[in-house]
Amino acid sequence: MYKYDAIDRQLLDERVAQFRDQVRRWKAGELSDDEFRPLRVQNGLYIQRHAPMYRIAVPYGMLNSAQLRRLAHIARTYDRGYGHFTTRHNMQFNWPKIEDCPDIMAELAEVEMHSIQTSGNDIRNITTDQFAGVAPDEIIDPRPLAEIVRQWSMFHPEFYFLPRKFKIAISGSLDDRAVTWFHDIGLHLKVVDGEIGFTVIVGGGLGRTPIRGQVIREFLPWQHLLSYCEAILRVYNRFGRRDNAFKARIKILVQALGIEAFGEQVEAEWSHLKDGPLTLTQAEYDRIAAHFAPPAYDTAAGSGDFAEKRAADKAFARWVERNTHPHKVAGYRAVTLSLKPHGVAPGDITDQQLDLVADLADRYSFGEARVSHEQNLILADVREADLHAVWLEAKKAGLATPNIGLLTGIICCPGGDVCDLANAKSIPIAKAIQKRFDNLDYLFDIGDIELNISGCMNACGHHHVGHIGILGIDRNDAEFYQVTLGGRQGNDARLGKVIGPSFSAEEMPDVVEKIIGVYLESRHADECFLDTFDRIGIDPFKNRVYEGRAHGQAKNTERRAA
Amino acid sequence: MAQLIKDKQIVADTWLTLELGENDTAESIALPAGDVIFPFAVWQARKDEILARGGKIGLLIKGEDLVEEVAADIAHFAVIAVNFPKFVDGRGYSTASLLRQRYGYTGELRAVGDILHDQLFYLTRVGFDAYALRDDKSAAYAIEKGFSVFSDAYQPSTTQPQPLFRRRSA
């Protein structure tokens, strides 16, 4: 994992001092609320429904045990004993005091963490694949390049007041696990004729206007990563719309110009920057990559009694099936600690759990952990011989629900319970669905499926790419939920289709049950939900869900009669 | 009136900034004598007249003005003022980078409009060297703290053409 040098540390300390001074000037009335707002959000500090929300970056998802313990300490000391992992490798605290945030920031800086550019109209936290460095299908470890982009993007003087926020994701594996098709810039590492580079995707995004990104360049040699990003950002900074925040993302500019014209502008800009000082050097790549060298794997360790334990204990076997993942080193697996126990807000974690994950990381996974965009924690390097011990400890702490990739492993934003932007609550919907499907046999029978919930069109729960997507909407001051089907992440990423008129909160568990019912009745052997959906289309689901339900004209008639 | 900061001091603004009123057009407005900062459109419409006038010439660039269009004229300007309509409008940073790094402008580059303490560090890095701080803000505090927020930076910029990674590995 990347270790700060003296300059990295110095910059962070200076940031703390700057923010402390900004808070002081705001309290003293030297900065108005309007003037303070952009400054505080660029430090991850929002004013929310009940209290401030403080968002901390976990760059490309990597955490070490000291950082986990520090997050636990912050949860205990400054918050209510828990935090929330988001879909963008960030951790959010929902109850800190604004006056405490400079101190929290100083505590974070001590463990090489920060909240810089986790909000605001700037380049946000760089995200990637939670299995980076260990996935068998990996072509190139994306983390060194993600760290290089992190440094370039931090306090970039030209791109600090963009038209709108800007998100970059990097994938280095055959299967895209970083949702790169739905980022402002998505980067796919690949090797062409022995040369390492990227396919560059631009103009994707979820939110109010969900758009799949488009390829702006089929192959960009890795040395040009920063100069090319600089060219894209400069065109966007100059020509992106600033008159309407809802039309200010780069995707709107790309749509307005068309990918070809936009690409020509970027290439014209790049022709001036290419081969300039931003051209990456092998020395810098090697310096950064050395931080991500594989740990000292014990390749002679074998699997111990893993196979026997797995055969003997059905609960353990289930956990291994759902919550552990192949590793490129024989005898090792990656473990997902589920932050989706039934009845708890998805992605939430207590201070005690954070401390326990730190201990598990130290004992079983070289002192490191990762955050996934599915809002779980990962121990990436666990020996198969240790899996049973890890499972027992994780289970005791409520971190071993075997529901990764199953219906109740819901991806969910914090929603209207705490978020000021939300139109509707999302967590109670997730909990109600988990309650309805609180049967492991049934969940395993349903198999692979992704359910995503967002409490508003800003789509923090990535509902557009859920196999089942649920979006909270506000209709005449009442909370309703719109359902989409068939969305997906990955190489074939696409948006779900709206199934029809929206539902009340109380209806949602029934709606999901009916959708699952259609799948179970219609599936062929070995078909997962998406396979069946792709084969039979949306109509059978629609018919079942709206069966006997008055809508449209009939509903109006009904309403008039009542 | 803003407070003009240059070389970490408050200085008197010796320039007249010509403003286009509601009933003025670039073609019809009277051209004052002396050292004048002209709106972009006035310069574009009446270069020859402005040059014939004597007196030093300044240019005011607003957000939507394309700096490329005056790239060939840069030698004529002693001041280029770049307007920030709101401090969160960041177009001017790109304008400054282009003027300094691509078009080789070496005269005074002045940030005007909604200029506040917390922009000064970034403005300096992209190449501004004069700052019309909004007059309700403390210029003394801005001079004391605003320019020295960070001791170094990762990116190349006008004031440091080499990115940190090239200086690190040196």
PDB file of N, CA and C in Angstrom, chain B residues 63-135:
ATOM      1  N   GLY B  63     -15.595  35.019 -19.014  1.00  0.00           N
ATOM      2  CA  GLY B  63     -15.700  33.564 -19.080  1.00  0.00           C
ATOM      3  C   GLY B  63     -15.879  32.978 -20.466  1.00  0.00           C
ATOM      4  N   GLU B  64     -16.755  33.580 -21.260  1.00  0.00           N
ATOM      5  CA  GLU B  64     -17.062  32.959 -22.547  1.00  0.00           C
ATOM      6  C   GLU B  64     -16.117  33.405 -23.659  1.00  0.00           C
ATOM      7  N   ASP B  65     -15.262  34.394 -23.372  1.00  0.00           N
ATOM      8  CA  ASP B  65     -14.317  34.855 -24.397  1.00  0.00           C
ATOM      9  C   ASP B  65     -13.247  33.794 -24.631  1.00  0.00           C
ATOM     10  N   LEU B  66     -12.923  33.556 -25.893  1.00  0.00           N
ATOM     11  CA  LEU B  66     -11.945  32.525 -26.216  1.00  0.00           C
ATOM     12  C   LEU B  66     -10.571  33.151 -26.389  1.00  0.00           C
ATOM     13  N   VAL B  67      -9.675  32.778 -25.525  1.00  0.00           N
ATOM     14  CA  VAL B  67      -8.344  33.361 -25.519  1.00  0.00           C
ATOM     15  C   VAL B  67      -7.606  33.091 -26.836  1.00  0.00           C
ATOM     16  N   GLU B  68      -7.954  31.999 -27.500  1.00  0.00           N
ATOM     17  CA  GLU B  68      -7.325  31.681 -28.788  1.00  0.00           C
ATOM     18  C   GLU B  68      -7.462  32.831 -29.785  1.00  0.00           C
ATOM     19  N   GLU B  69      -8.577  33.551 -29.682  1.00  0.00           N
ATOM     20  CA  GLU B  69      -8.870  34.578 -30.685  1.00  0.00           C
ATOM     21  C   GLU B  69      -7.968  35.806 -30.564  1.00  0.00           C
ATOM     22  N   VAL B  70      -7.320  35.955 -29.432  1.00  0.00           N
ATOM     23  CA  VAL B  70      -6.399  37.089 -29.292  1.00  0.00           C
ATOM     24  C   VAL B  70      -4.944  36.625 -29.159  1.00  0.00           C
ATOM     25  N   ALA B  71      -4.729  35.344 -29.448  1.00  0.00           N
ATOM     26  CA  ALA B  71      -3.382  34.789 -29.255  1.00  0.00           C
ATOM     27  C   ALA B  71      -2.330  35.591 -30.033  1.00  0.00           C
ATOM     28  N   ALA B  72      -2.694  36.039 -31.223  1.00  0.00           N
ATOM     29  CA  ALA B  72      -1.720  36.747 -32.057  1.00  0.00           C
ATOM     30  C   ALA B  72      -1.505  38.187 -31.599  1.00  0.00           C
ATOM     31  N   ASP B  73      -2.380  38.675 -30.734  1.00  0.00           N
ATOM     32  CA  ASP B  73      -2.317  40.088 -30.324  1.00  0.00           C
ATOM     33  C   ASP B  73      -1.565  40.301 -29.018  1.00  0.00           C
ATOM     34  N   ILE B  74      -1.136  39.218 -28.417  1.00  0.00           N
ATOM     35  CA  ILE B  74      -0.703  39.285 -27.024  1.00  0.00           C
ATOM     36  C   ILE B  74       0.400  40.303 -26.757  1.00  0.00           C
ATOM     37  N   ALA B  75       1.254  40.524 -27.746  1.00  0.00           N
ATOM     38  CA  ALA B  75       2.366  41.470 -27.554  1.00  0.00           C
ATOM     39  C   ALA B  75       1.868  42.892 -27.299  1.00  0.00           C
ATOM     40  N   HIS B  76       0.619  43.184 -27.675  1.00  0.00           N
ATOM     41  CA  HIS B  76       0.105  44.545 -27.492  1.00  0.00           C
ATOM     42  C   HIS B  76      -0.310  44.847 -26.059  1.00  0.00           C
ATOM     43  N   PHE B  77      -0.502  43.820 -25.233  1.00  0.00           N
ATOM     44  CA  PHE B  77      -1.137  44.047 -23.931  1.00  0.00           C
ATOM     45  C   PHE B  77      -0.113  44.150 -22.799  1.00  0.00           C
ATOM     46  N   ALA B  78      -0.295  45.171 -21.986  1.00  0.00           N
ATOM     47  CA  ALA B  78       0.537  45.310 -20.782  1.00  0.00           C
ATOM     48  C   ALA B  78      -0.168  44.688 -19.574  1.00  0.00           C
ATOM     49  N   VAL B  79      -1.497  44.609 -19.662  1.00  0.00           N
ATOM     50  CA  VAL B  79      -2.289  43.958 -18.625  1.00  0.00           C
ATOM     51  C   VAL B  79      -3.341  43.093 -19.312  1.00  0.00           C
ATOM     52  N   ILE B  80      -3.528  41.890 -18.814  1.00  0.00           N
ATOM     53  CA  ILE B  80      -4.722  41.133 -19.182  1.00  0.00           C
ATOM     54  C   ILE B  80      -5.462  40.832 -17.880  1.00  0.00           C
ATOM     55  N   ALA B  81      -6.710  41.284 -17.839  1.00  0.00           N
ATOM     56  CA  ALA B  81      -7.547  41.015 -16.673  1.00  0.00           C
ATOM     57  C   ALA B  81      -8.496  39.880 -17.030  1.00  0.00           C
ATOM     58  N   VAL B  82      -8.566  38.888 -16.162  1.00  0.00           N
ATOM     59  CA  VAL B  82      -9.479  37.761 -16.383  1.00  0.00           C
ATOM     60  C   VAL B  82     -10.562  37.844 -15.320  1.00  0.00           C
ATOM     61  N   ASN B  83     -11.793  37.870 -15.771  1.00  0.00           N
ATOM     62  CA  ASN B  83     -12.911  38.069 -14.848  1.00  0.00           C
ATOM     63  C   ASN B  83     -13.454  36.740 -14.313  1.00  0.00           C
ATOM     64  N   PHE B  84     -13.676  36.708 -13.009  1.00  0.00           N
ATOM     65  CA  PHE B  84     -14.334  35.567 -12.352  1.00  0.00           C
ATOM     66  C   PHE B  84     -15.706  36.055 -11.887  1.00  0.00           C
ATOM     67  N   PRO B  85     -16.777  35.715 -12.613  1.00  0.00           N
ATOM     68  CA  PRO B  85     -18.093  36.219 -12.241  1.00  0.00           C
ATOM     69  C   PRO B  85     -18.524  35.738 -10.853  1.00  0.00           C
ATOM     70  N   LYS B  86     -18.153  34.511 -10.517  1.00  0.00           N
ATOM     71  CA  LYS B  86     -18.370  33.965  -9.178  1.00  0.00           C
ATOM     72  C   LYS B  86     -17.106  33.215  -8.813  1.00  0.00           C
ATOM     73  N   PHE B  87     -16.786  33.163  -7.541  1.00  0.00           N
ATOM     74  CA  PHE B  87     -15.487  32.544  -7.236  1.00  0.00           C
ATOM     75  C   PHE B  87     -15.464  31.052  -7.505  1.00  0.00           C
ATOM     76  N   VAL B  88     -16.654  30.425  -7.638  1.00  0.00           N
ATOM     77  CA  VAL B  88     -16.680  28.999  -7.982  1.00  0.00           C
ATOM     78  C   VAL B  88     -16.642  28.761  -9.490  1.00  0.00           C
ATOM     79  N   ASP B  89     -16.597  29.837 -10.277  1.00  0.00           N
ATOM     80  CA  ASP B  89     -16.490  29.689 -11.733  1.00  0.00           C
ATOM     81  C   ASP B  89     -15.014  29.590 -12.094  1.00  0.00           C
ATOM     82  N   GLY B  90     -14.574  28.396 -12.465  1.00  0.00           N
ATOM     83  CA  GLY B  90     -13.142  28.140 -12.616  1.00  0.00           C
ATOM     84  C   GLY B  90     -12.581  28.280 -14.018  1.00  0.00           C
ATOM     85  N   ARG B  91     -13.353  28.842 -14.952  1.00  0.00           N
ATOM     86  CA  ARG B  91     -12.850  28.929 -16.326  1.00  0.00           C
ATOM     87  C   ARG B  91     -11.576  29.760 -16.416  1.00  0.00           C
ATOM     88  N   GLY B  92     -11.505  30.805 -15.594  1.00  0.00           N
ATOM     89  CA  GLY B  92     -10.361  31.717 -15.656  1.00  0.00           C
ATOM     90  C   GLY B  92      -9.019  31.045 -15.373  1.00  0.00           C
ATOM     91  N   TYR B  93      -9.047  29.946 -14.639  1.00  0.00           N
ATOM     92  CA  TYR B  93      -7.793  29.239 -14.362  1.00  0.00           C
ATOM     93  C   TYR B  93      -7.231  28.631 -15.653  1.00  0.00           C
ATOM     94  N   SER B  94      -8.137  28.113 -16.492  1.00  0.00           N
ATOM     95  CA  SER B  94      -7.667  27.557 -17.764  1.00  0.00           C
ATOM     96  C   SER B  94      -7.198  28.677 -18.691  1.00  0.00           C
ATOM     97  N   THR B  95      -7.932  29.790 -18.685  1.00  0.00           N
ATOM     98  CA  THR B  95      -7.536  30.937 -19.508  1.00  0.00           C
ATOM     99  C   THR B  95      -6.114  31.371 -19.147  1.00  0.00           C
ATOM    100  N   ALA B  96      -5.860  31.457 -17.853  1.00  0.00           N
ATOM    101  CA  ALA B  96      -4.534  31.893 -17.399  1.00  0.00           C
ATOM    102  C   ALA B  96      -3.454  30.893 -17.802  1.00  0.00           C
ATOM    103  N   SER B  97      -3.753  29.595 -17.615  1.00  0.00           N
ATOM    104  CA  SER B  97      -2.766  28.579 -17.996  1.00  0.00           C
ATOM    105  C   SER B  97      -2.412  28.697 -19.473  1.00  0.00           C
ATOM    106  N   LEU B  98      -3.433  28.900 -20.304  1.00  0.00           N
ATOM    107  CA  LEU B  98      -3.191  29.009 -21.744  1.00  0.00           C
ATOM    108  C   LEU B  98      -2.373  30.258 -22.064  1.00  0.00           C
ATOM    109  N   LEU B  99      -2.734  31.377 -21.465  1.00  0.00           N
ATOM    110  CA  LEU B  99      -2.011  32.627 -21.735  1.00  0.00           C
ATOM    111  C   LEU B  99      -0.531  32.491 -21.385  1.00  0.00           C
ATOM    112  N   ARG B 100      -0.262  31.919 -20.242  1.00  0.00           N
ATOM    113  CA  ARG B 100       1.120  31.841 -19.774  1.00  0.00           C
ATOM    114  C   ARG B 100       1.896  30.720 -20.448  1.00  0.00           C
ATOM    115  N   GLN B 101       1.260  29.552 -20.520  1.00  0.00           N
ATOM    116  CA  GLN B 101       2.022  28.377 -20.941  1.00  0.00           C
ATOM    117  C   GLN B 101       1.993  28.149 -22.446  1.00  0.00           C
ATOM    118  N   ARG B 102       0.903  28.548 -23.087  1.00  0.00           N
ATOM    119  CA  ARG B 102       0.823  28.273 -24.523  1.00  0.00           C
ATOM    120  C   ARG B 102       1.130  29.508 -25.360  1.00  0.00           C
ATOM    121  N   TYR B 103       0.620  30.659 -24.923  1.00  0.00           N
ATOM    122  CA  TYR B 103       0.770  31.852 -25.764  1.00  0.00           C
ATOM    123  C   TYR B 103       1.889  32.771 -25.291  1.00  0.00           C
ATOM    124  N   GLY B 104       2.577  32.380 -24.245  1.00  0.00           N
ATOM    125  CA  GLY B 104       3.790  33.086 -23.844  1.00  0.00           C
ATOM    126  C   GLY B 104       3.565  34.489 -23.331  1.00  0.00           C
ATOM    127  N   TYR B 105       2.410  34.761 -22.778  1.00  0.00           N
ATOM    128  CA  TYR B 105       2.135  36.099 -22.254  1.00  0.00           C
ATOM    129  C   TYR B 105       2.965  36.337 -20.990  1.00  0.00           C
ATOM    130  N   THR B 106       3.656  37.485 -20.936  1.00  0.00           N
ATOM    131  CA  THR B 106       4.531  37.754 -19.789  1.00  0.00           C
ATOM    132  C   THR B 106       4.150  39.025 -19.027  1.00  0.00           C
ATOM    133  N   GLY B 107       3.132  39.729 -19.505  1.00  0.00           N
ATOM    134  CA  GLY B 107       2.718  40.962 -18.827  1.00  0.00           C
ATOM    135  C   GLY B 107       1.942  40.672 -17.554  1.00  0.00           C
ATOM    136  N   GLU B 108       1.334  41.726 -17.007  1.00  0.00           N
ATOM    137  CA  GLU B 108       0.536  41.546 -15.783  1.00  0.00           C
ATOM    138  C   GLU B 108      -0.718  40.743 -16.090  1.00  0.00           C
ATOM    139  N   LEU B 109      -0.969  39.734 -15.265  1.00  0.00           N
ATOM    140  CA  LEU B 109      -2.184  38.925 -15.404  1.00  0.00           C
ATOM    141  C   LEU B 109      -2.993  39.124 -14.132  1.00  0.00           C
ATOM    142  N   ARG B 110      -4.127  39.756 -14.314  1.00  0.00           N
ATOM    143  CA  ARG B 110      -4.870  40.247 -13.157  1.00  0.00           C
ATOM    144  C   ARG B 110      -6.194  39.483 -13.001  1.00  0.00           C
ATOM    145  N   ALA B 111      -6.429  38.954 -11.826  1.00  0.00           N
ATOM    146  CA  ALA B 111      -7.708  38.290 -11.534  1.00  0.00           C
ATOM    147  C   ALA B 111      -8.680  39.332 -10.992  1.00  0.00           C
ATOM    148  N   VAL B 112      -9.814  39.470 -11.672  1.00  0.00           N
ATOM    149  CA  VAL B 112     -10.807  40.459 -11.237  1.00  0.00           C
ATOM    150  C   VAL B 112     -12.169  39.790 -11.090  1.00  0.00           C
ATOM    151  N   GLY B 113     -13.074  40.482 -10.404  1.00  0.00           N
ATOM    152  CA  GLY B 113     -14.414  39.928 -10.191  1.00  0.00           C
ATOM    153  C   GLY B 113     -14.551  39.460  -8.757  1.00  0.00           C
ATOM    154  N   ASP B 114     -15.082  38.240  -8.598  1.00  0.00           N
ATOM    155  CA  ASP B 114     -15.350  37.713  -7.265  1.00  0.00           C
ATOM    156  C   ASP B 114     -14.088  37.026  -6.736  1.00  0.00           C
ATOM    157  N   ILE B 115     -13.113  37.833  -6.353  1.00  0.00           N
ATOM    158  CA  ILE B 115     -11.813  37.289  -5.935  1.00  0.00           C
ATOM    159  C   ILE B 115     -11.715  37.320  -4.409  1.00  0.00           C
ATOM    160  N   LEU B 116     -11.535  36.117  -3.842  1.00  0.00           N
ATOM    161  CA  LEU B 116     -11.503  35.970  -2.385  1.00  0.00           C
ATOM    162  C   LEU B 116     -10.197  35.301  -1.947  1.00  0.00           C
ATOM    163  N   HIS B 117      -9.977  35.399  -0.673  1.00  0.00           N
ATOM    164  CA  HIS B 117      -8.768  34.870  -0.026  1.00  0.00           C
ATOM    165  C   HIS B 117      -8.387  33.463  -0.510  1.00  0.00           C
ATOM    166  N   ASP B 118      -9.383  32.560  -0.523  1.00  0.00           N
ATOM    167  CA  ASP B 118      -9.046  31.152  -0.718  1.00  0.00           C
ATOM    168  C   ASP B 118      -8.775  30.750  -2.164  1.00  0.00           C
ATOM    169  N   GLN B 119      -8.882  31.710  -3.085  1.00  0.00           N
ATOM    170  CA  GLN B 119      -8.470  31.415  -4.461  1.00  0.00           C
ATOM    171  C   GLN B 119      -7.014  31.772  -4.718  1.00  0.00           C
ATOM    172  N   LEU B 120      -6.443  32.598  -3.876  1.00  0.00           N
ATOM    173  CA  LEU B 120      -5.175  33.244  -4.223  1.00  0.00           C
ATOM    174  C   LEU B 120      -4.062  32.250  -4.538  1.00  0.00           C
ATOM    175  N   PHE B 121      -3.992  31.177  -3.751  1.00  0.00           N
ATOM    176  CA  PHE B 121      -2.928  30.195  -3.969  1.00  0.00           C
ATOM    177  C   PHE B 121      -3.040  29.565  -5.368  1.00  0.00           C
ATOM    178  N   TYR B 122      -4.269  29.175  -5.725  1.00  0.00           N
ATOM    179  CA  TYR B 122      -4.463  28.520  -7.026  1.00  0.00           C
ATOM    180  C   TYR B 122      -4.266  29.518  -8.172  1.00  0.00           C
ATOM    181  N   LEU B 123      -4.742  30.740  -7.968  1.00  0.00           N
ATOM    182  CA  LEU B 123      -4.583  31.775  -8.996  1.00  0.00           C
ATOM    183  C   LEU B 123      -3.101  32.013  -9.280  1.00  0.00           C
ATOM    184  N   THR B 124      -2.327  32.057  -8.215  1.00  0.00           N
ATOM    185  CA  THR B 124      -0.887  32.277  -8.384  1.00  0.00           C
ATOM    186  C   THR B 124      -0.265  31.147  -9.199  1.00  0.00           C
ATOM    187  N   ARG B 125      -0.671  29.925  -8.879  1.00  0.00           N
ATOM    188  CA  ARG B 125      -0.041  28.777  -9.541  1.00  0.00           C
ATOM    189  C   ARG B 125      -0.301  28.764 -11.042  1.00  0.00           C
ATOM    190  N   VAL B 126      -1.490  29.187 -11.466  1.00  0.00           N
ATOM    191  CA  VAL B 126      -1.740  29.156 -12.909  1.00  0.00           C
ATOM    192  C   VAL B 126      -1.151  30.382 -13.609  1.00  0.00           C
ATOM    193  N   GLY B 127      -0.658  31.362 -12.855  1.00  0.00           N
ATOM    194  CA  GLY B 127       0.072  32.450 -13.504  1.00  0.00           C
ATOM    195  C   GLY B 127      -0.411  33.859 -13.226  1.00  0.00           C
ATOM    196  N   PHE B 128      -1.435  34.028 -12.417  1.00  0.00           N
ATOM    197  CA  PHE B 128      -1.841  35.397 -12.071  1.00  0.00           C
ATOM    198  C   PHE B 128      -0.772  36.032 -11.189  1.00  0.00           C
ATOM    199  N   ASP B 129      -0.593  37.346 -11.367  1.00  0.00           N
ATOM    200  CA  ASP B 129       0.343  38.052 -10.496  1.00  0.00           C
ATOM    201  C   ASP B 129      -0.244  39.356  -9.970  1.00  0.00           C
ATOM    202  N   ALA B 130      -1.526  39.548 -10.223  1.00  0.00           N
ATOM    203  CA  ALA B 130      -2.223  40.698  -9.638  1.00  0.00           C
ATOM    204  C   ALA B 130      -3.647  40.243  -9.314  1.00  0.00           C
ATOM    205  N   TYR B 131      -4.151  40.726  -8.168  1.00  0.00           N
ATOM    206  CA  TYR B 131      -5.403  40.170  -7.660  1.00  0.00           C
ATOM    207  C   TYR B 131      -6.268  41.301  -7.143  1.00  0.00           C
ATOM    208  N   ALA B 132      -7.432  41.455  -7.727  1.00  0.00           N
ATOM    209  CA  ALA B 132      -8.346  42.507  -7.280  1.00  0.00           C
ATOM    210  C   ALA B 132      -9.255  41.914  -6.211  1.00  0.00           C
ATOM    211  N   LEU B 133      -8.745  41.861  -4.989  1.00  0.00           N
ATOM    212  CA  LEU B 133      -9.486  41.238  -3.881  1.00  0.00           C
ATOM    213  C   LEU B 133     -10.754  42.035  -3.608  1.00  0.00           C
ATOM    214  N   ARG B 134     -11.844  41.309  -3.387  1.00  0.00           N
ATOM    215  CA  ARG B 134     -13.105  41.989  -3.105  1.00  0.00           C
ATOM    216  C   ARG B 134     -12.935  42.905  -1.898  1.00  0.00           C
ATOM    217  N   ASP B 135     -13.535  44.102  -1.958  1.00  0.00           N
ATOM    218  CA  ASP B 135     -13.149  45.115  -0.973  1.00  0.00           C
ATOM    219  C   ASP B 135     -13.704  44.874   0.428  1.00  0.00           C
TER     220      ASP B 135
END
